[in-house]
Structure formats: structure tokens, C-alpha cells
Coordinates of C-alpha atoms and ligand atoms in Angstrom, one line a residue:
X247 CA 28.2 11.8 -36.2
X248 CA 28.2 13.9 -33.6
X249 CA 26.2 13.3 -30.4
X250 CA 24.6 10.1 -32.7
X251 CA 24.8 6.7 -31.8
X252 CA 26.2 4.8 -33.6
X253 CA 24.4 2.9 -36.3
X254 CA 27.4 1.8 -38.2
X255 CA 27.0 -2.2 -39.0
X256 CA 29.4 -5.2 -38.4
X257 CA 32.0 -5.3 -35.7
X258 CA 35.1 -3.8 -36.9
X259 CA 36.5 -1.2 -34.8
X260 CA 36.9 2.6 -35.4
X261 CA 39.6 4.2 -33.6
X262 CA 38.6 6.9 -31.3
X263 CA 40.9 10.0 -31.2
X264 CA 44.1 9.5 -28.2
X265 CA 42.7 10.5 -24.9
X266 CA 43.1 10.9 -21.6
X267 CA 40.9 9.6 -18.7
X268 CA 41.3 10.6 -15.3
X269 CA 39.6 8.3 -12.7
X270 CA 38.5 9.8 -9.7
X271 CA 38.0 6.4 -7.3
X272 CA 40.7 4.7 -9.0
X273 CA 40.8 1.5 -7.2
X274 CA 37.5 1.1 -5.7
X275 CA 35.3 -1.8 -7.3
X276 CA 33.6 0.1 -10.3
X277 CA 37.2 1.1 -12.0
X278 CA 39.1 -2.4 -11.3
X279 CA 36.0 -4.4 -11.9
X280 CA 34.3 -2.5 -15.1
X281 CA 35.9 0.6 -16.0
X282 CA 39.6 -0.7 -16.6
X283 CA 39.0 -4.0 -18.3
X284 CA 36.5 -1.8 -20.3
X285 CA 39.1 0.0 -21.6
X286 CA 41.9 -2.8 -22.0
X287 CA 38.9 -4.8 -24.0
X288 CA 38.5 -1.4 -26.4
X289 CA 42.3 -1.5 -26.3
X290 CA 43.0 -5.0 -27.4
X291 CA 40.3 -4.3 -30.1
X292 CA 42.7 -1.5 -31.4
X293 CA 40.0 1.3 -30.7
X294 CA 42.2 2.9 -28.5
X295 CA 45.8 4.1 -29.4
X296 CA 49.1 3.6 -27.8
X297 CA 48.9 7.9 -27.2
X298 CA 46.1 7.4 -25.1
X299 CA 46.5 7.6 -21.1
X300 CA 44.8 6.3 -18.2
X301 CA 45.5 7.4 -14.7
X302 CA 43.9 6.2 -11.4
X303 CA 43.4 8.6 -8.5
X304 CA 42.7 7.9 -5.0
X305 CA 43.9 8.5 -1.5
X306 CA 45.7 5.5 -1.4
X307 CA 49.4 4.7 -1.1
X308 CA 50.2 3.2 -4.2
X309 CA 53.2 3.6 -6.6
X310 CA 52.2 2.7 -10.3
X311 CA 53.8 -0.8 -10.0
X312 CA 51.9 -1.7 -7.3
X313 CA 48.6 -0.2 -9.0
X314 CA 49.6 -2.3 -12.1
X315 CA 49.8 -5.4 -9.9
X316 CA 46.2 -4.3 -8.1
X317 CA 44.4 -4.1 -11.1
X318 CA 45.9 -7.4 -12.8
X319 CA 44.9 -9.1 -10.0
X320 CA 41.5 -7.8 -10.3
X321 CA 41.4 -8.5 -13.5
X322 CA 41.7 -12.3 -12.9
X323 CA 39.9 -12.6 -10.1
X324 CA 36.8 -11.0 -12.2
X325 CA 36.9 -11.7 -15.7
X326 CA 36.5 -15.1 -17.3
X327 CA 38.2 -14.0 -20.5
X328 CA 39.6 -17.0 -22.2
X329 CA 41.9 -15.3 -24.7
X330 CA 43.9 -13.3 -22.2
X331 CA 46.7 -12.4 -23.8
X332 CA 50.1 -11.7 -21.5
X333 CA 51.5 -9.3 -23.8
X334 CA 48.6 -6.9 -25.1
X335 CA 48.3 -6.5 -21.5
X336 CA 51.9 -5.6 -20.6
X337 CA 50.9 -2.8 -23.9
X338 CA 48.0 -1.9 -21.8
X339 CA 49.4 -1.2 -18.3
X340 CA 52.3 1.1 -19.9
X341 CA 49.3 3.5 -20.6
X342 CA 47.9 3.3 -16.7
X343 CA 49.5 5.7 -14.2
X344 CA 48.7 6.3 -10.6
X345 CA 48.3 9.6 -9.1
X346 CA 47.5 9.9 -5.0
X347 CA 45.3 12.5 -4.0
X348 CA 43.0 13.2 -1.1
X349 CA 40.0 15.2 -2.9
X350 CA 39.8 17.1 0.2
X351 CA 43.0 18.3 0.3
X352 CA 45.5 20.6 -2.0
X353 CA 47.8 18.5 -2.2
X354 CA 49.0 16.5 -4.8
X355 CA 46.8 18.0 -7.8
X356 CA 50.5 19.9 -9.1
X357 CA 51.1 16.1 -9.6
X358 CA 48.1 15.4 -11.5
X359 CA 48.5 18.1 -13.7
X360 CA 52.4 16.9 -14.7
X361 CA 50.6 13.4 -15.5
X362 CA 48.5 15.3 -18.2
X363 CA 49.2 16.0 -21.7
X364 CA 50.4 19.8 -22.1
X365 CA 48.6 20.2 -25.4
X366 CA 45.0 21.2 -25.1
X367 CA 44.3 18.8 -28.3
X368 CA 44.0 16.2 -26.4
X369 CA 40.5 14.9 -25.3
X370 CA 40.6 14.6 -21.3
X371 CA 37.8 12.8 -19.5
X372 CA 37.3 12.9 -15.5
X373 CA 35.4 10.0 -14.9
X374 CA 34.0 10.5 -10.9
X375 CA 33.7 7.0 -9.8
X376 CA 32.8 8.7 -6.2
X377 CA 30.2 9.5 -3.8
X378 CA 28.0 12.1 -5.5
X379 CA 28.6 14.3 -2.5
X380 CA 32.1 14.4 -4.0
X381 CA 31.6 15.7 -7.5
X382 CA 30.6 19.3 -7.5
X383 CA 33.5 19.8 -5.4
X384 CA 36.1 17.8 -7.7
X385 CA 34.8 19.8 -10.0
X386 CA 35.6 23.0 -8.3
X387 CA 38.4 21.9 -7.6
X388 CA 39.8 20.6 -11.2
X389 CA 39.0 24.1 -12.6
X390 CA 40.9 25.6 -9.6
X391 CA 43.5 24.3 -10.5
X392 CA 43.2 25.0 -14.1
X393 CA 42.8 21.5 -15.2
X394 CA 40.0 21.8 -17.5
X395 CA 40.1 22.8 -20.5
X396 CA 37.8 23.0 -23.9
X397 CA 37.9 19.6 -24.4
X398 CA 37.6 18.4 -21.0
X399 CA 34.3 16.2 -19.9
X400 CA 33.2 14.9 -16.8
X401 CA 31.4 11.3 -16.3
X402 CA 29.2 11.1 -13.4
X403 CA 28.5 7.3 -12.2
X404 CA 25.4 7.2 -10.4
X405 CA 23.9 7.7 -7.6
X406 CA 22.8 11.3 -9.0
X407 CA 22.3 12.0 -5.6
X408 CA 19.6 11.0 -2.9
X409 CA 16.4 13.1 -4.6
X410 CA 15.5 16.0 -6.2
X411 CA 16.9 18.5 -4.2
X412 CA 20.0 17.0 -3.9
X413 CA 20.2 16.2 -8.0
X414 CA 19.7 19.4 -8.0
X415 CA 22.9 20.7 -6.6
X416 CA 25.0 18.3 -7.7
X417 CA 23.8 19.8 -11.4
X418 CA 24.2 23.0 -10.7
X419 CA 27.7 22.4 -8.9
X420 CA 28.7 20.4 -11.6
X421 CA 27.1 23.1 -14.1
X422 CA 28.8 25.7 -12.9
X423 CA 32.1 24.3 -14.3
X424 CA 31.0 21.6 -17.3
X425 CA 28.2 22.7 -19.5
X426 CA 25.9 19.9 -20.5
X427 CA 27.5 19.0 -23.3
X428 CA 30.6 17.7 -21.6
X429 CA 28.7 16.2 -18.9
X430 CA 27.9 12.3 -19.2
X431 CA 25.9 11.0 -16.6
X432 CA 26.4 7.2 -16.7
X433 CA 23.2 4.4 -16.3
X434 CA 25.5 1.2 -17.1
X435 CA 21.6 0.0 -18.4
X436 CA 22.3 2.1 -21.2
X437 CA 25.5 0.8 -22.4
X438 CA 23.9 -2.9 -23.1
X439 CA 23.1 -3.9 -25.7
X440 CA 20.3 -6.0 -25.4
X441 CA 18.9 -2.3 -23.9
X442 CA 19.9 -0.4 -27.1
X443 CA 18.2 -2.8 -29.0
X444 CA 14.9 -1.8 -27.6
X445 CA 15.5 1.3 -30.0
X446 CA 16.0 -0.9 -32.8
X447 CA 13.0 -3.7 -32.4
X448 CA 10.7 -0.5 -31.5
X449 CA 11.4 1.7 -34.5
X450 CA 13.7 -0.8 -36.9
X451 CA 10.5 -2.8 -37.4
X452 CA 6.8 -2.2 -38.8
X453 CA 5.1 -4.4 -37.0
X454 CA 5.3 -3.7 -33.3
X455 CA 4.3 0.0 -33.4
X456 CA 0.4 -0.7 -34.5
X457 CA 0.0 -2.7 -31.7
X458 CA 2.4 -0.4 -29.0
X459 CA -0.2 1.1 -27.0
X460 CA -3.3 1.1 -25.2
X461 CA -5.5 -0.8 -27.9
X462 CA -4.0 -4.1 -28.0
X463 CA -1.7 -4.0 -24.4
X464 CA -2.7 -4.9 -21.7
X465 CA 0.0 -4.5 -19.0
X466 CA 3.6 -4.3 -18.9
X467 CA 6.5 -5.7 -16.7
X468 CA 9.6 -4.7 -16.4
X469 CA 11.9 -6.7 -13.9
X470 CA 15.7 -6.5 -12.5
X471 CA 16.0 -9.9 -10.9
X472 CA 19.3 -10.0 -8.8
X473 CA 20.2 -13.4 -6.8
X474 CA 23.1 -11.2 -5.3
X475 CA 22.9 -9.5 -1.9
X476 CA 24.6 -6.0 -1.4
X477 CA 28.0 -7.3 -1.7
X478 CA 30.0 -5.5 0.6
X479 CA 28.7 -2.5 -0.6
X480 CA 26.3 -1.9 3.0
X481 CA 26.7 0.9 3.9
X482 CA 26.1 2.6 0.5
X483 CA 23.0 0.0 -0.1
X484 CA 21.7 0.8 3.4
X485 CA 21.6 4.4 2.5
X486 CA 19.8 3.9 -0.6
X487 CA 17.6 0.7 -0.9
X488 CA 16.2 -0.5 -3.8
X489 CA 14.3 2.7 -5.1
X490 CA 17.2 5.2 -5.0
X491 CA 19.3 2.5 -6.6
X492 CA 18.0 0.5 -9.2
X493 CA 14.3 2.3 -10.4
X494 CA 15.5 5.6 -10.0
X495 CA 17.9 5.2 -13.0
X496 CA 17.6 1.6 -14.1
X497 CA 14.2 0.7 -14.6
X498 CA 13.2 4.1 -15.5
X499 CA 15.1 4.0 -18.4
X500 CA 13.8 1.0 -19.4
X501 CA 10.7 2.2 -18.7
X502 CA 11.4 5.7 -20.7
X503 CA 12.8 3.3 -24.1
X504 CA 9.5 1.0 -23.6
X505 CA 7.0 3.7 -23.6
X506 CA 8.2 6.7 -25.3
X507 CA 7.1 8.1 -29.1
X508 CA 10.0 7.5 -31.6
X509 CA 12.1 10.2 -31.5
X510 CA 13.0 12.5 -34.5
X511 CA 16.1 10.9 -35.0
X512 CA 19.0 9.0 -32.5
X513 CA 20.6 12.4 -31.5
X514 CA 21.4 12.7 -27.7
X515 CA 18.5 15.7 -27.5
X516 CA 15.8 14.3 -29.8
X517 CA 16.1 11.0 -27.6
X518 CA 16.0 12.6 -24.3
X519 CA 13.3 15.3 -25.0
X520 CA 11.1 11.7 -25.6
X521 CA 12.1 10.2 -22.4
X522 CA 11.4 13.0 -20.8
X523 CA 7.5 13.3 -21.9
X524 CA 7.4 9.9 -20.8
X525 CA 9.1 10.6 -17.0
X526 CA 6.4 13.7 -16.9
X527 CA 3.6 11.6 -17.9
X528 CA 4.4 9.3 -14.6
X529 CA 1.4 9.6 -12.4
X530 CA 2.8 10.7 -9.0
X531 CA 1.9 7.9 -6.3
X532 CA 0.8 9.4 -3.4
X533 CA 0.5 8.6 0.3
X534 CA -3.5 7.8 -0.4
X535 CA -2.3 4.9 -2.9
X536 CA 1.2 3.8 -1.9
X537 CA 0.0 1.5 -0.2
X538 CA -1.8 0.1 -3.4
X539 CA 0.4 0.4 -5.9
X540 CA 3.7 -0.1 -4.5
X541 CA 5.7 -3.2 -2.1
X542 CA 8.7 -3.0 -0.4
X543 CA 10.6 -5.8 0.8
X544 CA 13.8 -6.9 2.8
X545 CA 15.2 -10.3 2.7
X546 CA 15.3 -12.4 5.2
X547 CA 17.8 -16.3 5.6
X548 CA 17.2 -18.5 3.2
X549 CA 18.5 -22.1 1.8
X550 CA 18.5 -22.8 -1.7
X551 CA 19.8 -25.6 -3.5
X552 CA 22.0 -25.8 -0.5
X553 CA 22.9 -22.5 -0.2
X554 CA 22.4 -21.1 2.9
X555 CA 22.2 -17.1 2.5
X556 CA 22.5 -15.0 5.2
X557 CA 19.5 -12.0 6.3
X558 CA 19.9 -8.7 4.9
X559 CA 20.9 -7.1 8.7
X560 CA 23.9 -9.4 8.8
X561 CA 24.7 -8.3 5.6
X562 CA 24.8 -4.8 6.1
X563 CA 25.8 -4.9 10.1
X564 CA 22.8 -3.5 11.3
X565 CA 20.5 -5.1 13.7
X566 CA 17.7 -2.8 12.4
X567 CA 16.7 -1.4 9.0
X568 CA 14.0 -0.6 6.7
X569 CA 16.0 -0.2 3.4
X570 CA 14.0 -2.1 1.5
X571 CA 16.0 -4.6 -1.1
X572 CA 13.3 -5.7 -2.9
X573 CA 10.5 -3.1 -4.5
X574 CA 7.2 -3.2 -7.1
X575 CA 5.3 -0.9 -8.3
X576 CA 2.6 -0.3 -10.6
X577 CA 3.3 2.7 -12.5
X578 CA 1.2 4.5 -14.9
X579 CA 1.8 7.1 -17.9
X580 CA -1.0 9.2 -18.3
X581 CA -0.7 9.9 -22.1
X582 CA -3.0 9.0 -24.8
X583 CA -0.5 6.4 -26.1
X584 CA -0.5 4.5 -22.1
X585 CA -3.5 5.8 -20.3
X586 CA -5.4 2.2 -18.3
X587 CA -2.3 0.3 -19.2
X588 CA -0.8 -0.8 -15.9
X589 CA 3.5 -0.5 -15.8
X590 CA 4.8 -2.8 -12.9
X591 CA 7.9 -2.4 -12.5
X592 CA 9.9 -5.0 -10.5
X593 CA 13.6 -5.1 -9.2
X594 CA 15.1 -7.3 -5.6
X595 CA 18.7 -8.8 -4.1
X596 CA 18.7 -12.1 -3.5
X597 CA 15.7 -13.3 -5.6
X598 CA 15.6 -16.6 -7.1
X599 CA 17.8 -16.3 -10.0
X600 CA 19.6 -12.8 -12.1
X601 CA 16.8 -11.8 -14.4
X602 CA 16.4 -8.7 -16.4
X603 CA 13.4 -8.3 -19.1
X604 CA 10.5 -6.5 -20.3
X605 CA 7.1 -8.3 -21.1
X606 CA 4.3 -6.6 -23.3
X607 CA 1.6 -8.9 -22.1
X608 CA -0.8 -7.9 -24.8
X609 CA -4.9 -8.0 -24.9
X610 CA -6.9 -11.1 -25.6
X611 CA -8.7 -11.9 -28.8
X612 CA -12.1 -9.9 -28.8
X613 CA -14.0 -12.8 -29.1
X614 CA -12.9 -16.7 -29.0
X615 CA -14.2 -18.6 -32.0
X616 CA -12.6 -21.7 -29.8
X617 CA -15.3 -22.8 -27.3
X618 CA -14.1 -23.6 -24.4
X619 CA -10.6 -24.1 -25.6
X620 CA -8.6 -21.4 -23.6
X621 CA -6.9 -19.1 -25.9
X622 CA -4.1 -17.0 -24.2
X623 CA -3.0 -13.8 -25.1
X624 CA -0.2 -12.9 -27.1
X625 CA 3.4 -11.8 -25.0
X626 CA 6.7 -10.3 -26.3
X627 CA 9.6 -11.5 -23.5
X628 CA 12.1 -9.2 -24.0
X629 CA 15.3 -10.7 -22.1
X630 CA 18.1 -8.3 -21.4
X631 CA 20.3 -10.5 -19.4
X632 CA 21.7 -13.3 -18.8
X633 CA 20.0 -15.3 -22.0
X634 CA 19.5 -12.3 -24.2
X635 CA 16.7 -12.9 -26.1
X636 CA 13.3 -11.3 -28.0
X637 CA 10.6 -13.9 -27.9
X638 CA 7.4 -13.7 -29.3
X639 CA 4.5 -16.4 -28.0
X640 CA 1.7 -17.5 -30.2
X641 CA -0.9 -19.7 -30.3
X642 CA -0.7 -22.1 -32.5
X643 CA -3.0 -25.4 -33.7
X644 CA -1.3 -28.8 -32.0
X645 CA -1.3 -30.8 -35.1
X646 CA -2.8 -34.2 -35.1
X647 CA -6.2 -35.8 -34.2
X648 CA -8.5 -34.7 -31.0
X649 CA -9.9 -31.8 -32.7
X650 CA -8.8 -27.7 -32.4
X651 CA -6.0 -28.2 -29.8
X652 CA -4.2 -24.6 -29.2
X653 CA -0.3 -24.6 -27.9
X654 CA 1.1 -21.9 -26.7
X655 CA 4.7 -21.2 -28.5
X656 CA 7.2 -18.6 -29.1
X657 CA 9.1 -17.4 -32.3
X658 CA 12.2 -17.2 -30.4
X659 CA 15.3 -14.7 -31.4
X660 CA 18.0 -16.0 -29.3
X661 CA 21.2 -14.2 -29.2
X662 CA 23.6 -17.0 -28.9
X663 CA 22.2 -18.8 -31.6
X664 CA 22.2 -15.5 -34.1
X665 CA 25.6 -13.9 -33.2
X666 CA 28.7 -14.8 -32.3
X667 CA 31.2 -11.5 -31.7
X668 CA 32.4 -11.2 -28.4
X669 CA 29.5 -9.7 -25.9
X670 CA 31.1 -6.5 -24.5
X671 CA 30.2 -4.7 -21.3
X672 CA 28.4 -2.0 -21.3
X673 CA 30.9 0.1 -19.9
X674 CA 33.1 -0.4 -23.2
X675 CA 30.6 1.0 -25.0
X676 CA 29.9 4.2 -23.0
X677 CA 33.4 4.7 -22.0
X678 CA 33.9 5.2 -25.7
X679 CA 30.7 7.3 -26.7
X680 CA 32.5 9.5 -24.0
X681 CA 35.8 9.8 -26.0
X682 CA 33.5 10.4 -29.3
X683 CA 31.8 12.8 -27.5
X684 CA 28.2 10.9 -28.4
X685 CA 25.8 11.9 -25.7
X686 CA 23.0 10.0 -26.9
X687 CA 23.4 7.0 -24.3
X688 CA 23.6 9.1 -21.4
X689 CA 20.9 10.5 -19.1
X690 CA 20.7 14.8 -19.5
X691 CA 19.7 17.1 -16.8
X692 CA 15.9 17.1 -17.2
X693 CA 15.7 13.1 -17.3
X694 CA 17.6 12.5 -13.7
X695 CA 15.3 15.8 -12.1
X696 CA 12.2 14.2 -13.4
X697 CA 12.9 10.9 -12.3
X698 CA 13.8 11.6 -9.3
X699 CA 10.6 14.0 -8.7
X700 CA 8.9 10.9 -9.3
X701 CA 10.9 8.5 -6.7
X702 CA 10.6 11.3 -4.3
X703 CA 6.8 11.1 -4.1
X704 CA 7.1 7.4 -3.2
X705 CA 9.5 7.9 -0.5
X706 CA 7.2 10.8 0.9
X707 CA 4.7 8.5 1.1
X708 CA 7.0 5.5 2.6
X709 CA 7.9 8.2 5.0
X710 CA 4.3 9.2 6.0
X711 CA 2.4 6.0 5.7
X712 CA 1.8 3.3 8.5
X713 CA 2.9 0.2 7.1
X714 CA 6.4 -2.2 7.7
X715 CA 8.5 -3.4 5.3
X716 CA 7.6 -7.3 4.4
X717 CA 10.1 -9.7 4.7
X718 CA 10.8 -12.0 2.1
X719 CA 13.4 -15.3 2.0
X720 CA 16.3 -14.8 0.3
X721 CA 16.0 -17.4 -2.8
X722 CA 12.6 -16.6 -3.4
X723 CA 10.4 -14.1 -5.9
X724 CA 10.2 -11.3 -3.3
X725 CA 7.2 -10.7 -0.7
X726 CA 3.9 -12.3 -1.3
X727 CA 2.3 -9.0 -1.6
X728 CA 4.1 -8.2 -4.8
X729 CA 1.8 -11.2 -6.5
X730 CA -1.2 -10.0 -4.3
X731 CA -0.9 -6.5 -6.5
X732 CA -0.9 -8.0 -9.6
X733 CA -4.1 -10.4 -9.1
X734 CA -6.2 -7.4 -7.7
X735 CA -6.3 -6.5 -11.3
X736 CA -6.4 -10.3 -12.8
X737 CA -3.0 -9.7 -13.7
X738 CA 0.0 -12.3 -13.0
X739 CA 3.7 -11.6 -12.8
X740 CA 6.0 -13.4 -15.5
Ligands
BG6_852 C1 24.0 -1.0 -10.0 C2 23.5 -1.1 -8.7 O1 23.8 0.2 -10.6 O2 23.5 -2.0 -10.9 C3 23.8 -2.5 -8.1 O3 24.1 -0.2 -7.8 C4 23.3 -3.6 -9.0 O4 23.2 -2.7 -6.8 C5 23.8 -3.4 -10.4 O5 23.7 -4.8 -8.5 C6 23.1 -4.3 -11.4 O6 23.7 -4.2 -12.7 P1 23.8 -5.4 -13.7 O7 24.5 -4.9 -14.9 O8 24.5 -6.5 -13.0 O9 22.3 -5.8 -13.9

């Protein structure tokens, strides 16, 4: 099962092998907020064994009592688990140990070492939770000091740097001490499952493929809604903006699991050669069409349902910016599969609500037999969060008198009402392909270049061409000019 995911069925729990997981940004957000109650879920699942280790780095001062009382208080502040249970916790925290270190420095990493298993059997894990402009030199560092071994990996949380060329060195830095086989680069998007079902409803079923392409599609959509702003997290966000840090990885991945052929089988490299004829197939937007096929917005105040949200520069204390927060583009894969099938892709802060899904808006009917009764085309709604769903709308004859009435309604595949096991982050999932060593969910080399060769063209172009940012109410679907895309080419957003 090697580098496979994991097709096994039901929701019993396979061990993993004992570990040990160093965590490189040990209390910032990401490992209080996701990457330790990942594990303590996987732990209270009894996936994870009592031989297992978990230690936090950072250049805090912190003994490991007072980084046990830091995460449980993150814990509760964050998670709304019900069935919190006192003493599997206690069980939990006697695996977590706190190491101080300054990654610029030399010190402390003797320290490190003493916290780690002496045995080389044991599976290690560096997960760098850090600025990318931290991780070739962690790296360099780590095998300085001798600390990696044969069955070392590293996990590298996004952002994969700032484009291409940067990507670029942080894989070769990186390269030069992990080969790719022990190097997991993390897109959370990948650890969902409503996203790792696109793998199953695309090639688990018959009746999609005929229809998957050009001859009966029409457009697709593919939307992150967030109604969150940045969160505190400003002056990463005003660095990055909405490209570099939700299309770039996010939505291209969706993107690559909408569009791509099916691949020979679910191993890590017959899945990513795929996406990666799909990221090559991206027609590069160019400074002649930017303006076209792409929007870029920054919210503004705004009151909803008596909310009053603040505007993006007070956010980000800044009394000037052009990060955008809100993007759209129209994309397009030039393949035979794609070619004339528009790709808007969609993703904003502060919108109107939290909305994640792909629509297949398919063709109409060739010809109505209906009269003037409208007939509307068919649409798969595939909801990743919140509401997971697959829903499939039909028309369908409104029974009763007043002759051939058509309704519009959809076959609807709801996950709450079809499954009931606990829903688990997607971190738990990929924190434990790590440990299996299943690469399958994680983005190789090639995929993160080609995406972001893609990105970069639409920042060249940003960068070159004439027009502002729009500004757009927090609260609200983004900037008008998003919708004014769409119609130019009768097209409507969901
Ligand atoms: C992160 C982005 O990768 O994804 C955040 O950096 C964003 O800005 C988040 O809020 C969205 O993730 P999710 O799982 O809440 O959709």
C-alpha cells in the first residue's frame, strides 16, 4: 500500500507504526489550532501508539508544562468537540514535549537531538509550520546536525514560496537534503474529504465520464467563499493576497481533480503526472487579456445582519494596499478534453457566507420539444464545505393539470443525511498519510512549479497593466465586475 491512498472501507482504524514528529512553529496557529488536535483526534481513535512522540519547537520560553497548558487552552478555545474526554487527553499530552530553539541560531539543537529516539527505526517527521523562507535552511540545518536519518521526512505547509523562482529554491534547498520521496508538501484542500471524493464520483461511477468534457459542458465554477477577514494574520495576507494564497494551491487542485484524465491507478505518481498535464494545459493569461479574464478585489466596511465589519486597511494596519482579497478568473485548459469550456475560478474574505464547491453547469438540450416552456440545463453542485453535498438538478414534469409544466429539482446526496462517523479534519488525514509514508495526497515538485508559472503570468500582468483594484463591501459576493465577466459570455455565477 505504499504511496496508495487509502481505499480500505468502513471507519475502523489501522494503527500507523510509532513515530516521531517534530514541529517546527510549535505554537503558532496552524500547530495549536489543526496540527495537534489532529493528532490527539488520531490518538483517541487508537491510530497512534503510546511510543509515539510529539515535540513542539519554537523560539519561545516555554517549559513543557506550560506548553501543555498552551495547547489545552487552545484546544478549548477552538474545538467544539462534545466528547472531550479529560483522561485520554492527560494520555495525549505525556506524548508532547517542548524543545526551544531559535532556527537561526546553534543553539539548542544538542537538545533536540536528546528529545529524539536513538534508534534509527523510528519514523521521524519534521513538519515546517514556518515561513517558506525558513525551510531550506532548517533543512540544512537538521542534517548538520545529523538529525536526519533514512526514515526521516519533511512536511512543508504552504506558502511554497512567492512564485516560480522562489519555488524553485526552496525545492532545490530542500532537495538537496530530502529527496522527493520524503518530502510532503501540504494543500490542507487535499486532506478533505469531500475533496477526495471528487476522485471517487469521477472515476467510482459510469455515468459522469461520457458527459465530462467539452460535448455536453458548458462552463465550470469553482468557488472558495470565506466570510472571514485575514484574522490577524496581516502581515502574511498583505504579502500574499488572494492569488498567492488560495488559487495558487487551493483552487488549482481542485481545478487539477475536476479536469484531469483518470489516472492509471491512485499512486502518488500516476496521480500527479495527470495533474500536471492539466496545470500545463492552463492557457497563460497575459497582460493583453488580464484585464478580461481576471478581477481583483479588496473589501471595503460593511454591515450585515448587524454586523458591522471593519475595511480590509484596518485590518491589516495599512492605510494603503493593493493585495487583493477577493480574485476571479476565467481559466482555460487547452486540451482536447476542455478546449471552449470556460473555468472561472472564484475565491474572496469576507464574502457573504463560507462556501466551497464546484458546479459543472452542463449544455442545454439541442433542441426544446417544450415551446416556449424554458428548459434549463442540467448542473452537478458539488459542495465541499460547510453542507457537504453532491447534487444533481433535473428537470422534471410538475404533476397536475395546466399542461407540460417543467421544475427544476435536484437528486440530492447529502452527507449528513447518508453518514454519520465523526467528520475529521483534513489535517488528521494527511498528518497520517505522512507517517504511512502515502504520498498520494500531497502536491510533488512539478505540480507547485507549474502552478505557480501559471500565477506568475497573472501577477506580471497585474504588475504591468493600468487598472485599480475594485472595492467591494465586506458581506457581499465580491466586486460587481466579477458578475460583469461571466454575462459577457451569457454565463451567470452560482
Ligand atoms: C489557508 C489560507 O490555506 O486556507 C487561509 O491561507 C484560508 O487564508 C484557509 O482562510 C481556508 O481553509 P478552509 O479549510 O477553512 O477552507
Amino acid at each position: 500500500m505504499e504511496n496508495m491512498i487509502d481505499t480500505s472501507s468502513g471507519s475502523s482504524f489501522v494503527p500507523v507504526e510509532p513515530f516521531e514528529i517534530i514541529v517546527f512553529g510549535g505554537t503558532g496557529d496552524l500547530a495549536r489550532r489543526k496540527l495537534l488536535p489532529a493528532l490527539y483526534h488520531r490518538y483517541c481513535d487508537g491510530q497512534i501508539s503510546d511510543d509515539s512522540r510529539i515535540i513542539g519547537v519554537s523560539r519561545s520560553d516555554y517549559t513543557r508544562s506550560e506548553y501543555h497548558d498552551l495547547i489545552t487552552k487552545c484546544y478549548h478555545e477552538f474545538s467544539d468537540d462534545v466528547s472531550f474526554d479529560q483522561n485520554l487527553w492527560s494520555k495525549f499530552l505525556e506524548l508532547v514535549y517542548y524543545v526551544k530553539i531559535d532556527v537561526l541560531d546553534n543553539d539548542n539543537w544538542k537538545v533536540l537531538k536528546n528529545n529524539l529516539s536513538s534508534s534509527n527505526e523510528l519514523i521521524r517527521i519534521f513538519y515546517l509550520a514556518m515561513p517558506p523562507s525558513m525551510f531550506s535552511k532548517i533543512c540544512v540545518k537538521l542534517d548538520k546536525v545529523g538529525l536526519v536519518n533514512e526514515k526521516s521526512r519533511v512536511v512543508l505547509e504552504k506558502p511554497l514560496g512567492t512564485d516560480y523562482e522562489s519555488a524553485l529554491k526552496i525545492n532545490e534547498g530542500v532537495g538537496q537534503v530530502f529527496d522527493e520521496n520524503n518530502t510532503y508538501r501540504i494543500d490542507h484542500y487535499l486532506g478533505k474529504e469531500t475533496v477526495q471524493n471528487l476522485l471517487v464520483l469521477r472515476f467510482g461511477n459510469i455515468l459522469l465520464e461520457p458527459l465530462w468534457s467539452n460535448q455536453a459542458i458548458d462552463y465550470v465554477q469553482i468557488t472558495a467563499a470565506e466570510s472571514i477577514g485575514v484574522e490577524g494574520r496581516g502581515a502574511y495576507y498583505d504579502n500574499a493576497g488572494a492569488l498567492r494564497d488560495m488559487v495558487q494551491n487551493h483552487l488549482l487542485q481542485l481545478l487539477c481533480l475536476t479536469a484531469m484524465e483518470a489516472p492509471a491507478s491512485l499512486e502518488a505518481d500516476d496521480v500527479r503526472a495527470e495533474k500536471i498535464k492539466v496545470l500545463k494545459a492552463l492557457k497563460h493569461i497575459t497582460l493583453e487579456d488580464v484585464n478580461q479574464n481576471t478581477v481583483r478585489g479588496q473589501y471595503i466596511g460593511g454591515n450585515k445582519e448587524n454586523n458591522i465589519f471593519s475595511d480590509y486597511l484596518t485590518d491589516v494596519g495599512s492605510k494603503e494596499s493593493s493585495t487583493e482579497t477577493y480574485v476571479a478568473i476565467k481559466a482555460e485548459i487547452e486540451n482536447w478534453r476542455w478546449a471552449g469550456v470556460p473555468i472561472y475560478l472564484r475565491t474572496g474574505k469576507r464574502m457573504s457566507s463560507r462556501r466551497s464547491e464546484i458546479v459543472i453547469q452542463f449544455k442545454p438540450v439541442p433542441h426544446s420539444i417544450f415551446g416556449d416552456t424554458p428548459v434549463k440545463p442540467n448542473k452537478l453542485v458539488i459542495r465541499l464545505q460547510p453542507d457537504e453535498a453532491v447534487k444533481l438538478w433535473f428537470e422534471v414534469k410538475e404533476p397536475g393539470a395546466g399542461g407540460m409544466r417543467l421544475k427544476t429539482l435536484p437528486l440530492n446526496l447529502s452527507y449528513a443525511d447518508n453518514f454519520t462517523v465523526r467528520y475529521p479534519d483534513a489535517y488528521e488525514r494527511l498528518l497520517m498519510d505522512v507517517v504511512r509514508g502515502n504520498l498520494s495526497l500531497f502536491m510533488c515538485r512539478g505540480e507547485v512549479e507549474s502552478a505557480w508559472q501559471w500565477v506568475d503570468g497573472i501577477l506580471n500582468a497585474w504588475r504591468l497593466s493600468d487598472t485599480s483594484i475594485d472595492k467591494y463591501n465586506a458581506g457581499t459576493e465580491g466586486p460587481d465586475k466579477a458578475n460583469d465577466m461571466l454575462s459577457k459570455s451569457n454565463h451567470l455565477w452560482s
